[in-house]
PDB file of C-alpha atoms in Angstrom:
ATOM      1  CA  MET D   1     110.730  54.815 120.621  1.00 42.00           C
ATOM      2  CA  MET D   2     107.677  55.617 122.739  1.00 41.00           C
ATOM      3  CA  THR D   3     109.121  59.026 123.599  1.00 43.00           C
ATOM      4  CA  THR D   4     109.685  59.722 119.914  1.00 43.00           C
ATOM      5  CA  ARG D   5     106.140  58.673 119.029  1.00 39.00           C
ATOM      6  CA  ARG D   6     104.714  60.855 121.809  1.00 38.00           C
ATOM      7  CA  ALA D   7     106.765  63.815 120.645  1.00 39.00           C
ATOM      8  CA  ALA D   8     105.565  63.292 117.072  1.00 42.00           C
ATOM      9  CA  LEU D   9     101.943  63.030 118.256  1.00 35.00           C
ATOM     10  CA  ALA D  10     102.315  66.203 120.354  1.00 38.00           C
ATOM     11  CA  GLY D  11     103.767  67.998 117.371  1.00 40.00           C
ATOM     12  CA  ALA D  12     100.919  66.865 115.150  1.00 39.00           C
ATOM     13  CA  ILE D  13      98.390  68.214 117.663  1.00 36.00           C
ATOM     14  CA  ALA D  14     100.266  71.436 118.273  1.00 35.00           C
ATOM     15  CA  LEU D  15     100.502  72.306 114.576  1.00 38.00           C
ATOM     16  CA  PRO D  16      96.784  72.740 113.948  1.00 36.00           C
ATOM     17  CA  LEU D  17      96.365  74.392 117.327  1.00 31.00           C
ATOM     18  CA  ALA D  18      99.089  76.869 116.417  1.00 35.00           C
ATOM     19  CA  ALA D  19      97.451  77.470 113.050  1.00 38.00           C
ATOM     20  CA  TYR D  20      94.132  78.029 114.791  1.00 37.00           C
ATOM     21  CA  GLY D  21      95.767  80.461 117.168  1.00 43.00           C
ATOM     22  CA  GLN D  22      97.168  82.427 114.243  1.00 50.00           C
ATOM     23  CA  THR D  23      93.860  82.663 112.412  1.00 56.00           C
ATOM     24  CA  LYS D  24      91.455  83.143 115.296  1.00 85.00           C
ATOM     25  CA  PHE D  25      90.072  86.667 115.048  1.00 96.00           C
ATOM     26  CA  PRO D  26      89.342  88.731 117.026  1.00 97.00           C
ATOM     27  CA  ASP D  27      90.859  87.857 120.396  1.00 96.00           C
ATOM     28  CA  ARG D  28      90.819  91.444 121.705  1.00 96.00           C
ATOM     29  CA  PRO D  29      88.726  94.628 121.162  1.00 97.00           C
ATOM     30  CA  VAL D  30      88.304  96.019 117.646  1.00 98.00           C
ATOM     31  CA  LYS D  31      88.450  99.783 117.127  1.00 98.00           C
ATOM     32  CA  LEU D  32      85.949 101.269 114.683  1.00 98.00           C
ATOM     33  CA  ILE D  33      86.685 104.856 113.634  1.00 96.00           C
ATOM     34  CA  ILE D  34      83.787 107.110 112.696  1.00 92.00           C
ATOM     35  CA  PRO D  35      85.192 110.246 110.954  1.00 88.00           C
ATOM     36  CA  TRP D  36      82.294 112.438 112.069  1.00 80.00           C
ATOM     37  CA  ALA D  37      81.064 113.906 115.343  1.00 75.00           C
ATOM     38  CA  ALA D  38      78.996 111.665 117.601  1.00 81.00           C
ATOM     39  CA  GLY D  39      75.226 111.807 117.312  1.00 75.00           C
ATOM     40  CA  GLY D  40      74.742 112.177 113.553  1.00 70.00           C
ATOM     41  CA  PRO D  41      73.150 109.582 111.251  1.00 71.00           C
ATOM     42  CA  ALA D  42      76.510 108.226 110.043  1.00 76.00           C
ATOM     43  CA  ASP D  43      77.585 107.713 113.642  1.00 84.00           C
ATOM     44  CA  ALA D  44      74.292 106.247 114.903  1.00 87.00           C
ATOM     45  CA  GLY D  45      73.944 103.550 112.272  1.00 89.00           C
ATOM     46  CA  PHE D  46      77.481 102.253 112.728  1.00 93.00           C
ATOM     47  CA  ARG D  47      77.086 102.205 116.517  1.00 95.00           C
ATOM     48  CA  ILE D  48      74.085  99.922 116.104  1.00 96.00           C
ATOM     49  CA  MET D  49      76.111  97.568 113.922  1.00 97.00           C
ATOM     50  CA  ALA D  50      79.084  97.768 116.300  1.00 97.00           C
ATOM     51  CA  GLU D  51      76.929  96.530 119.182  1.00 97.00           C
ATOM     52  CA  SER D  52      75.693  93.609 117.134  1.00 97.00           C
ATOM     53  CA  ALA D  53      79.187  92.768 115.830  1.00 97.00           C
ATOM     54  CA  ALA D  54      80.585  92.814 119.387  1.00 97.00           C
ATOM     55  CA  LYS D  55      78.121  90.107 120.402  1.00 96.00           C
ATOM     56  CA  LYS D  56      79.104  87.952 117.428  1.00 96.00           C
ATOM     57  CA  PHE D  57      82.832  88.501 118.080  1.00 96.00           C
ATOM     58  CA  ALA D  58      82.493  88.043 121.850  1.00 95.00           C
ATOM     59  CA  GLN D  59      84.827  91.054 121.937  1.00 97.00           C
ATOM     60  CA  PRO D  60      84.082  94.785 122.276  1.00 97.00           C
ATOM     61  CA  VAL D  61      83.881  96.936 119.147  1.00 98.00           C
ATOM     62  CA  VAL D  62      85.016 100.336 120.404  1.00 97.00           C
ATOM     63  CA  VAL D  63      83.697 103.295 118.426  1.00 96.00           C
ATOM     64  CA  GLU D  64      86.049 106.277 118.218  1.00 95.00           C
ATOM     65  CA  ASN D  65      84.851 109.542 116.667  1.00 92.00           C
ATOM     66  CA  LYS D  66      87.484 111.531 114.761  1.00 90.00           C
ATOM     67  CA  ALA D  67      85.679 114.498 113.225  1.00 81.00           C
ATOM     68  CA  GLY D  68      87.313 117.120 111.036  1.00 77.00           C
ATOM     69  CA  ALA D  69      89.524 117.319 107.924  1.00 79.00           C
ATOM     70  CA  SER D  70      86.528 116.805 105.634  1.00 73.00           C
ATOM     71  CA  GLY D  71      85.932 113.349 107.076  1.00 81.00           C
ATOM     72  CA  VAL D  72      89.241 111.755 106.100  1.00 88.00           C
ATOM     73  CA  LEU D  73      90.835 111.285 109.538  1.00 91.00           C
ATOM     74  CA  GLY D  74      89.753 107.664 109.663  1.00 93.00           C
ATOM     75  CA  ALA D  75      91.519 106.905 106.378  1.00 94.00           C
ATOM     76  CA  MET D  76      94.594 108.793 107.593  1.00 95.00           C
ATOM     77  CA  VAL D  77      94.736 106.794 110.836  1.00 96.00           C
ATOM     78  CA  LEU D  78      94.593 103.601 108.775  1.00 97.00           C
ATOM     79  CA  GLN D  79      97.795 104.598 106.953  1.00 96.00           C
ATOM     80  CA  ASP D  80      99.733 103.991 110.194  1.00 96.00           C
ATOM     81  CA  ALA D  81      97.650 101.107 111.571  1.00 97.00           C
ATOM     82  CA  LYS D  82      98.720  97.473 111.529  1.00 97.00           C
ATOM     83  CA  PRO D  83      96.809  95.469 108.908  1.00 97.00           C
ATOM     84  CA  ASP D  84      95.597  93.007 111.546  1.00 97.00           C
ATOM     85  CA  GLY D  85      91.920  93.976 111.504  1.00 97.00           C
ATOM     86  CA  TYR D  86      91.896  95.571 114.939  1.00 98.00           C
ATOM     87  CA  VAL D  87      91.600  99.118 113.532  1.00 98.00           C
ATOM     88  CA  ILE D  88      88.909  99.692 110.887  1.00 98.00           C
ATOM     89  CA  SER D  89      87.029 102.767 109.722  1.00 97.00           C
ATOM     90  CA  GLN D  90      83.856 103.952 108.145  1.00 94.00           C
ATOM     91  CA  MET D  91      84.294 104.823 104.463  1.00 92.00           C
ATOM     92  CA  HIS D  92      82.473 107.539 102.524  1.00 86.00           C
ATOM     93  CA  MET D  93      82.915 109.575  99.370  1.00 87.00           C
ATOM     94  CA  SER D  94      85.148 112.241 100.927  1.00 85.00           C
ATOM     95  CA  VAL D  95      87.797 109.547 101.537  1.00 91.00           C
ATOM     96  CA  LEU D  96      87.768 108.873  97.792  1.00 91.00           C
ATOM     97  CA  ARG D  97      87.474 112.478  96.633  1.00 90.00           C
ATOM     98  CA  GLN D  98      89.590 114.558  99.013  1.00 90.00           C
ATOM     99  CA  PRO D  99      92.986 113.283  97.786  1.00 94.00           C
ATOM    100  CA  LEU D 100      91.971 114.628  94.369  1.00 93.00           C
ATOM    101  CA  LEU D 101      91.059 118.006  95.832  1.00 90.00           C
ATOM    102  CA  ASN D 102      93.863 118.352  98.376  1.00 90.00           C
ATOM    103  CA  LYS D 103      97.485 117.684  97.362  1.00 89.00           C
ATOM    104  CA  SER D 104      98.541 117.462 101.005  1.00 92.00           C
ATOM    105  CA  LEU D 105      96.678 114.149 101.275  1.00 92.00           C
ATOM    106  CA  THR D 106      99.179 111.640  99.950  1.00 90.00           C
ATOM    107  CA  TYR D 107      97.291 108.368 100.347  1.00 95.00           C
ATOM    108  CA  ASN D 108      95.789 106.619  97.347  1.00 96.00           C
ATOM    109  CA  PRO D 109      92.189 105.770  98.183  1.00 96.00           C
ATOM    110  CA  ILE D 110      92.247 102.625  96.026  1.00 96.00           C
ATOM    111  CA  SER D 111      95.658 101.037  96.609  1.00 97.00           C
ATOM    112  CA  ASP D 112      96.332 102.249 100.183  1.00 97.00           C
ATOM    113  CA  LEU D 113      93.168 100.834 101.811  1.00 97.00           C
ATOM    114  CA  THR D 114      91.546  97.414 102.186  1.00 98.00           C
ATOM    115  CA  TYR D 115      87.895  97.373 101.169  1.00 97.00           C
ATOM    116  CA  ILE D 116      85.848  95.215 103.533  1.00 98.00           C
ATOM    117  CA  LEU D 117      82.147  95.770 102.926  1.00 97.00           C
ATOM    118  CA  GLN D 118      79.761  98.253 101.360  1.00 95.00           C
ATOM    119  CA  ILE D 119      76.705  98.582 103.596  1.00 95.00           C
ATOM    120  CA  THR D 120      74.289 101.381 102.867  1.00 90.00           C
ATOM    121  CA  GLY D 121      73.731 104.630 100.997  1.00 84.00           C
ATOM    122  CA  TYR D 122      72.214 108.022 101.601  1.00 82.00           C
ATOM    123  CA  VAL D 123      69.154 109.473  99.948  1.00 88.00           C
ATOM    124  CA  MET D 124      69.946 112.905  98.541  1.00 91.00           C
ATOM    125  CA  GLY D 125      67.521 115.192  96.810  1.00 95.00           C
ATOM    126  CA  VAL D 126      66.642 118.676  95.600  1.00 98.00           C
ATOM    127  CA  VAL D 127      64.397 120.696  97.919  1.00 98.00           C
ATOM    128  CA  VAL D 128      62.815 124.149  97.730  1.00 98.00           C
ATOM    129  CA  ARG D 129      60.598 126.149 100.104  1.00 98.00           C
ATOM    130  CA  THR D 130      56.916 125.282  99.735  1.00 97.00           C
ATOM    131  CA  GLU D 131      56.158 128.814  98.583  1.00 97.00           C
ATOM    132  CA  ALA D 132      58.715 128.553  95.731  1.00 98.00           C
ATOM    133  CA  PRO D 133      57.196 128.724  92.249  1.00 97.00           C
ATOM    134  CA  TRP D 134      58.734 125.419  91.079  1.00 98.00           C
ATOM    135  CA  LYS D 135      56.593 122.352  91.592  1.00 97.00           C
ATOM    136  CA  THR D 136      58.944 119.973  89.761  1.00 98.00           C
ATOM    137  CA  LEU D 137      62.648 119.676  89.028  1.00 98.00           C
ATOM    138  CA  PRO D 138      62.092 120.262  85.263  1.00 97.00           C
ATOM    139  CA  GLU D 139      60.382 123.571  86.128  1.00 98.00           C
ATOM    140  CA  LEU D 140      63.354 124.606  88.280  1.00 98.00           C
ATOM    141  CA  LEU D 141      65.827 123.653  85.547  1.00 98.00           C
ATOM    142  CA  ALA D 142      63.802 125.470  82.902  1.00 97.00           C
ATOM    143  CA  TYR D 143      63.919 128.603  85.036  1.00 98.00           C
ATOM    144  CA  ALA D 144      67.691 128.223  85.537  1.00 97.00           C
ATOM    145  CA  LYS D 145      68.186 127.879  81.785  1.00 96.00           C
ATOM    146  CA  ALA D 146      66.059 130.966  81.059  1.00 97.00           C
ATOM    147  CA  ASN D 147      67.739 132.998  83.829  1.00 97.00           C
ATOM    148  CA  PRO D 148      71.484 132.240  83.776  1.00 95.00           C
ATOM    149  CA  GLY D 149      73.290 132.997  87.029  1.00 94.00           C
ATOM    150  CA  LYS D 150      70.148 134.031  88.896  1.00 96.00           C
ATOM    151  CA  LEU D 151      69.614 130.974  91.089  1.00 97.00           C
ATOM    152  CA  ASN D 152      71.665 130.124  94.188  1.00 97.00           C
ATOM    153  CA  TYR D 153      71.799 126.657  95.671  1.00 97.00           C
ATOM    154  CA  GLY D 154      73.224 125.341  98.939  1.00 95.00           C
ATOM    155  CA  THR D 155      75.138 122.185  99.879  1.00 91.00           C
ATOM    156  CA  LEU D 156      77.392 121.123 102.751  1.00 80.00           C
ATOM    157  CA  GLY D 157      80.555 122.131 100.918  1.00 79.00           C
ATOM    158  CA  ILE D 158      82.711 122.664  97.840  1.00 79.00           C
ATOM    159  CA  GLY D 159      83.490 119.356  96.190  1.00 79.00           C
ATOM    160  CA  SER D 160      80.842 117.570  98.267  1.00 82.00           C
ATOM    161  CA  THR D 161      78.736 114.787  96.796  1.00 86.00           C
ATOM    162  CA  GLN D 162      75.754 117.124  97.028  1.00 89.00           C
ATOM    163  CA  GLN D 163      77.459 119.812  94.940  1.00 90.00           C
ATOM    164  CA  LEU D 164      78.726 117.368  92.353  1.00 89.00           C
ATOM    165  CA  ALA D 165      75.279 115.806  92.078  1.00 92.00           C
ATOM    166  CA  MET D 166      73.819 119.184  91.126  1.00 94.00           C
ATOM    167  CA  GLU D 167      76.654 119.955  88.750  1.00 90.00           C
ATOM    168  CA  ARG D 168      76.056 116.610  87.041  1.00 90.00           C
ATOM    169  CA  VAL D 169      72.449 117.697  86.523  1.00 95.00           C
ATOM    170  CA  GLY D 170      73.638 120.981  85.031  1.00 93.00           C
ATOM    171  CA  ILE D 171      75.945 119.125  82.647  1.00 91.00           C
ATOM    172  CA  ALA D 172      73.141 116.753  81.678  1.00 91.00           C
ATOM    173  CA  GLN D 173      71.065 119.834  80.757  1.00 93.00           C
ATOM    174  CA  GLY D 174      73.759 121.044  78.391  1.00 91.00           C
ATOM    175  CA  GLY D 175      75.312 123.410  80.940  1.00 91.00           C
ATOM    176  CA  LEU D 176      73.502 125.624  83.445  1.00 93.00           C
ATOM    177  CA  SER D 177      74.763 128.752  85.156  1.00 92.00           C
ATOM    178  CA  TRP D 178      73.930 129.035  88.847  1.00 95.00           C
ATOM    179  CA  THR D 179      75.788 129.927  92.046  1.00 95.00           C
ATOM    180  CA  HIS D 180      76.860 127.353  94.589  1.00 95.00           C
ATOM    181  CA  ALA D 181      76.756 128.382  98.260  1.00 95.00           C
ATOM    182  CA  PRO D 182      78.679 126.004 100.565  1.00 89.00           C
ATOM    183  CA  TYR D 183      77.692 125.541 104.209  1.00 85.00           C
ATOM    184  CA  ARG D 184      79.218 123.615 107.121  1.00 74.00           C
ATOM    185  CA  GLY D 185      76.582 120.918 107.248  1.00 73.00           C
ATOM    186  CA  THR D 186      73.107 119.827 106.185  1.00 80.00           C
ATOM    187  CA  ALA D 187      71.447 121.642 109.082  1.00 81.00           C
ATOM    188  CA  ASP D 188      73.117 124.929 108.123  1.00 87.00           C
ATOM    189  CA  THR D 189      72.175 124.463 104.474  1.00 90.00           C
ATOM    190  CA  LEU D 190      68.527 123.878 105.318  1.00 93.00           C
ATOM    191  CA  ARG D 191      68.469 126.883 107.658  1.00 92.00           C
ATOM    192  CA  ALA D 192      69.836 129.001 104.813  1.00 95.00           C
ATOM    193  CA  LEU D 193      67.147 127.653 102.503  1.00 97.00           C
ATOM    194  CA  MET D 194      64.365 128.361 104.994  1.00 97.00           C
ATOM    195  CA  GLY D 195      65.796 131.852 105.533  1.00 96.00           C
ATOM    196  CA  GLY D 196      65.815 132.665 101.831  1.00 96.00           C
ATOM    197  CA  GLU D 197      69.618 132.828 101.469  1.00 97.00           C
ATOM    198  CA  VAL D 198      69.456 130.225  98.686  1.00 98.00           C
ATOM    199  CA  ASP D 199      66.728 129.254  96.206  1.00 98.00           C
ATOM    200  CA  PHE D 200      67.118 125.521  96.531  1.00 98.00           C
ATOM    201  CA  ALA D 201      69.303 122.927  98.217  1.00 97.00           C
ATOM    202  CA  SER D 202      70.957 119.690  97.118  1.00 95.00           C
ATOM    203  CA  GLU D 203      71.202 117.757 100.356  1.00 91.00           C
ATOM    204  CA  ALA D 204      70.940 114.430 102.159  1.00 85.00           C
ATOM    205  CA  SER D 205      67.675 113.361 103.756  1.00 83.00           C
ATOM    206  CA  GLY D 206      67.924 115.707 106.751  1.00 82.00           C
ATOM    207  CA  TRP D 207      65.185 117.548 104.856  1.00 91.00           C
ATOM    208  CA  ALA D 208      62.693 114.688 105.387  1.00 88.00           C
ATOM    209  CA  PRO D 209      61.015 116.053 108.531  1.00 87.00           C
ATOM    210  CA  MET D 210      60.604 119.488 106.932  1.00 93.00           C
ATOM    211  CA  VAL D 211      59.136 117.946 103.787  1.00 95.00           C
ATOM    212  CA  GLN D 212      56.715 115.897 105.845  1.00 93.00           C
ATOM    213  CA  ALA D 213      55.796 119.012 107.869  1.00 95.00           C
ATOM    214  CA  GLY D 214      55.040 120.948 104.666  1.00 96.00           C
ATOM    215  CA  LYS D 215      57.872 123.459 105.117  1.00 97.00           C
ATOM    216  CA  LEU D 216      59.906 122.185 102.140  1.00 97.00           C
ATOM    217  CA  ARG D 217      59.026 120.585  98.818  1.00 98.00           C
ATOM    218  CA  LEU D 218      61.077 117.662  97.571  1.00 98.00           C
ATOM    219  CA  LEU D 219      61.443 117.898  93.777  1.00 98.00           C
ATOM    220  CA  ALA D 220      63.502 114.779  93.030  1.00 98.00           C
ATOM    221  CA  VAL D 221      65.934 112.279  94.569  1.00 96.00           C
ATOM    222  CA  PHE D 222      69.284 111.151  93.188  1.00 95.00           C
ATOM    223  CA  THR D 223      69.017 107.476  94.137  1.00 90.00           C
ATOM    224  CA  ALA D 224      68.351 104.623  91.695  1.00 87.00           C
ATOM    225  CA  SER D 225      64.812 104.094  93.088  1.00 88.00           C
ATOM    226  CA  ARG D 226      62.286 106.332  94.762  1.00 91.00           C
ATOM    227  CA  ALA D 227      62.525 107.026  98.497  1.00 89.00           C
ATOM    228  CA  LYS D 228      60.189 104.778 100.471  1.00 86.00           C
ATOM    229  CA  ARG D 229      58.722 107.682 102.487  1.00 89.00           C
ATOM    230  CA  PHE D 230      58.206 109.798  99.366  1.00 94.00           C
ATOM    231  CA  PRO D 231      56.924 107.392  96.682  1.00 94.00           C
ATOM    232  CA  ASP D 232      55.364 110.195  94.609  1.00 96.00           C
ATOM    233  CA  VAL D 233      58.679 112.018  94.180  1.00 97.00           C
ATOM    234  CA  PRO D 234      60.568 110.971  90.994  1.00 97.00           C
ATOM    235  CA  THR D 235      64.249 110.136  90.727  1.00 97.00           C
ATOM    236  CA  VAL D 236      66.498 112.409  88.663  1.00 97.00           C
ATOM    237  CA  HIS D 237      67.112 109.433  86.392  1.00 96.00           C
ATOM    238  CA  GLU D 238      63.371 109.026  85.775  1.00 96.00           C
ATOM    239  CA  LEU D 239      63.341 112.638  84.609  1.00 97.00           C
ATOM    240  CA  GLY D 240      65.674 111.794  81.753  1.00 95.00           C
ATOM    241  CA  MET D 241      69.115 112.586  83.236  1.00 94.00           C
ATOM    242  CA  ASP D 242      71.781 109.935  83.604  1.00 90.00           C
ATOM    243  CA  VAL D 243      72.533 110.898  87.214  1.00 91.00           C
ATOM    244  CA  VAL D 244      72.275 108.243  89.946  1.00 89.00           C
ATOM    245  CA  ILE D 245      74.004 108.871  93.282  1.00 86.00           C
ATOM    246  CA  ASP D 246      73.575 106.895  96.478  1.00 78.00           C
ATOM    247  CA  SER D 247      76.826 107.893  98.287  1.00 77.00           C
ATOM    248  CA  PRO D 248      77.311 104.524  99.988  1.00 74.00           C
ATOM    249  CA  GLY D 249      78.537 104.136 103.565  1.00 77.00           C
ATOM    250  CA  ARG D 250      81.155 101.440 103.920  1.00 90.00           C
ATOM    251  CA  LEU D 251      83.822  99.677 105.958  1.00 97.00           C
ATOM    252  CA  ILE D 252      87.566  99.836 105.233  1.00 98.00           C
ATOM    253  CA  GLY D 253      90.825  98.766 106.846  1.00 98.00           C
ATOM    254  CA  PRO D 254      94.551  99.330 106.413  1.00 98.00           C
ATOM    255  CA  LYS D 255      96.373  98.211 103.279  1.00 97.00           C
ATOM    256  CA  GLY D 256      97.583  94.590 103.231  1.00 97.00           C
ATOM    257  CA  MET D 257      95.021  92.903 105.458  1.00 97.00           C
ATOM    258  CA  ASP D 258      94.860  89.077 105.549  1.00 97.00           C
ATOM    259  CA  PRO D 259      91.927  88.014 103.299  1.00 96.00           C
ATOM    260  CA  ALA D 260      90.781  85.587 106.023  1.00 96.00           C
ATOM    261  CA  ILE D 261      90.411  88.456 108.515  1.00 97.00           C
ATOM    262  CA  VAL D 262      88.674  90.570 105.882  1.00 97.00           C
ATOM    263  CA  ARG D 263      86.170  87.737 105.393  1.00 96.00           C
ATOM    264  CA  VAL D 264      85.467  87.515 109.142  1.00 97.00           C
ATOM    265  CA  LEU D 265      84.854  91.273 109.350  1.00 98.00           C
ATOM    266  CA  ALA D 266      82.745  91.341 106.205  1.00 97.00           C
ATOM    267  CA  GLU D 267      80.583  88.384 107.221  1.00 97.00           C
ATOM    268  CA  THR D 268      80.070  89.703 110.742  1.00 97.00           C
ATOM    269  CA  PHE D 269      79.135  93.234 109.655  1.00 97.00           C
ATOM    270  CA  ARG D 270      76.992  91.863 106.839  1.00 97.00           C
ATOM    271  CA  GLU D 271      74.972  89.960 109.461  1.00 97.00           C
ATOM    272  CA  ALA D 272      74.917  93.017 111.746  1.00 97.00           C
ATOM    273  CA  ALA D 273      73.642  95.204 108.888  1.00 97.00           C
ATOM    274  CA  GLN D 274      70.707  92.877 108.437  1.00 97.00           C
ATOM    275  CA  GLU D 275      69.679  92.761 112.103  1.00 97.00           C
ATOM    276  CA  PRO D 276      66.133  94.128 112.679  1.00 97.00           C
ATOM    277  CA  ARG D 277      67.325  97.075 114.753  1.00 96.00           C
ATOM    278  CA  HIS D 278      69.686  98.285 112.015  1.00 96.00           C
ATOM    279  CA  LEU D 279      67.142  97.696 109.263  1.00 95.00           C
ATOM    280  CA  GLU D 280      64.650  99.783 111.249  1.00 93.00           C
ATOM    281  CA  PHE D 281      67.254 102.546 111.538  1.00 89.00           C
ATOM    282  CA  LEU D 282      67.855 102.499 107.794  1.00 89.00           C
ATOM    283  CA  ASP D 283      64.132 102.608 107.133  1.00 86.00           C
ATOM    284  CA  ASN D 284      63.712 105.625 109.421  1.00 81.00           C
ATOM    285  CA  MET D 285      66.588 107.400 107.650  1.00 78.00           C
ATOM    286  CA  ASP D 286      65.448 106.507 104.106  1.00 80.00           C
ATOM    287  CA  GLN D 287      68.731 104.638 103.574  1.00 83.00           C
ATOM    288  CA  PRO D 288      68.772 101.583 101.299  1.00 83.00           C
ATOM    289  CA  LEU D 289      70.774  98.455 102.127  1.00 90.00           C
ATOM    290  CA  LEU D 290      73.513  98.190  99.445  1.00 90.00           C
ATOM    291  CA  LEU D 291      75.610  95.198 100.503  1.00 95.00           C
ATOM    292  CA  LEU D 292      78.704  94.566  98.401  1.00 94.00           C
ATOM    293  CA  ASP D 293      81.698  92.465  99.450  1.00 93.00           C
ATOM    294  CA  GLY D 294      85.348  93.479  99.325  1.00 92.00           C
ATOM    295  CA  PRO D 295      86.657  92.760  95.789  1.00 93.00           C
ATOM    296  CA  ALA D 296      83.501  93.951  94.009  1.00 94.00           C
ATOM    297  CA  TYR D 297      83.342  96.953  96.346  1.00 94.00           C
ATOM    298  CA  ARG D 298      86.959  97.878  95.556  1.00 95.00           C
ATOM    299  CA  ASP D 299      86.360  97.548  91.813  1.00 95.00           C
ATOM    300  CA  ALA D 300      83.290  99.818  92.079  1.00 92.00           C
ATOM    301  CA  MET D 301      85.324 102.410  93.985  1.00 93.00           C
ATOM    302  CA  ALA D 302      88.138 102.272  91.432  1.00 95.00           C
ATOM    303  CA  ARG D 303      85.639 103.095  88.668  1.00 93.00           C
ATOM    304  CA  THR D 304      84.050 105.845  90.778  1.00 90.00           C
ATOM    305  CA  TYR D 305      87.474 107.332  91.538  1.00 93.00           C
ATOM    306  CA  GLU D 306      88.210 107.860  87.848  1.00 94.00           C
ATOM    307  CA  GLU D 307      84.724 109.256  87.223  1.00 88.00           C
ATOM    308  CA  GLU D 308      85.209 111.687  90.091  1.00 87.00           C
ATOM    309  CA  ARG D 309      88.593 112.775  88.747  1.00 91.00           C
ATOM    310  CA  GLU D 310      87.092 113.537  85.349  1.00 90.00           C
ATOM    311  CA  LEU D 311      84.121 115.428  86.800  1.00 85.00           C
ATOM    312  CA  LEU D 312      86.344 117.538  89.066  1.00 88.00           C
ATOM    313  CA  ARG D 313      88.608 118.304  86.117  1.00 89.00           C
ATOM    314  CA  ARG D 314      85.631 119.390  84.055  1.00 83.00           C
ATOM    315  CA  LEU D 315      84.448 121.656  86.891  1.00 81.00           C
ATOM    316  CA  ASN D 316      87.961 123.138  87.297  1.00 84.00           C
ATOM    317  CA  LEU D 317      88.106 121.935  90.919  1.00 83.00           C
ATOM    318  CA  LEU D 318      91.339 119.961  90.617  1.00 88.00           C
ATOM    319  CA  PRO D 319      94.336 121.786  92.134  1.00 87.00           C
ATOM    320  CA  ALA D 320      96.977 122.961  89.689  1.00 75.00           C
TER     321      ALA D 320
END
């Protein structure tokens, strides 16, 4: 009888311990994929958060850079990763958009990923050289309307958020004719602008130092509110166009992750995102904090995915 009671007691203790062992996360290093080269803003911010998350986990968060393929290599790796939370990736708009542009990408960006946490966004804006005749975005748009096809503008690529932002502006103006010049990155775009290859650029806030130095003029930003460092510069929305773009940076995992593990990751990175060091980084980069948890984040991306599809169709950028 005593042996039976002891066995029952041991079983009762072992059951919650086993359950705890199954749900304890993480108990080994977590890999965080950054689908860009090391050293850029997208890489630097996530490395800061990874350091903070590692302390909270008491496990390393190993950052692995996988640049190339228009920034979708992280999402592609997740297609073959176990949904156990030990491989996660940075998310950005190319992950959402590239499957629409490239038929060889067979993953569905909504159903084939787990959305963990939206974290931040990027300030994008329209810049011209300081000697350009346009002091405001309405002046630039009026010139474009009066001179169809004469203006050239640069972005970091065909189908990029920067290009689509400018095309949205053109649509909001009833249709404008200008020439898009794609470059390999923001730095190349700004060099082309400074060299006179293009008349204006639609780019992320890599232009900030040049604007502060008086080499470029910022005409407007695409975010919902004005950039903290440039409070006198209006938003595109303020100027009467229904165009608001923040291009959020996010965290995703493989399809089918345990909701409990998703919560651990989301809560840990939410705390890391709000650490003083990361907030200082965001402030220096003019990036707003745009925290949004998994289900709401996924729903927002599902809506954005359909909006992107329609815009790309309208611009004749969808493959036949």
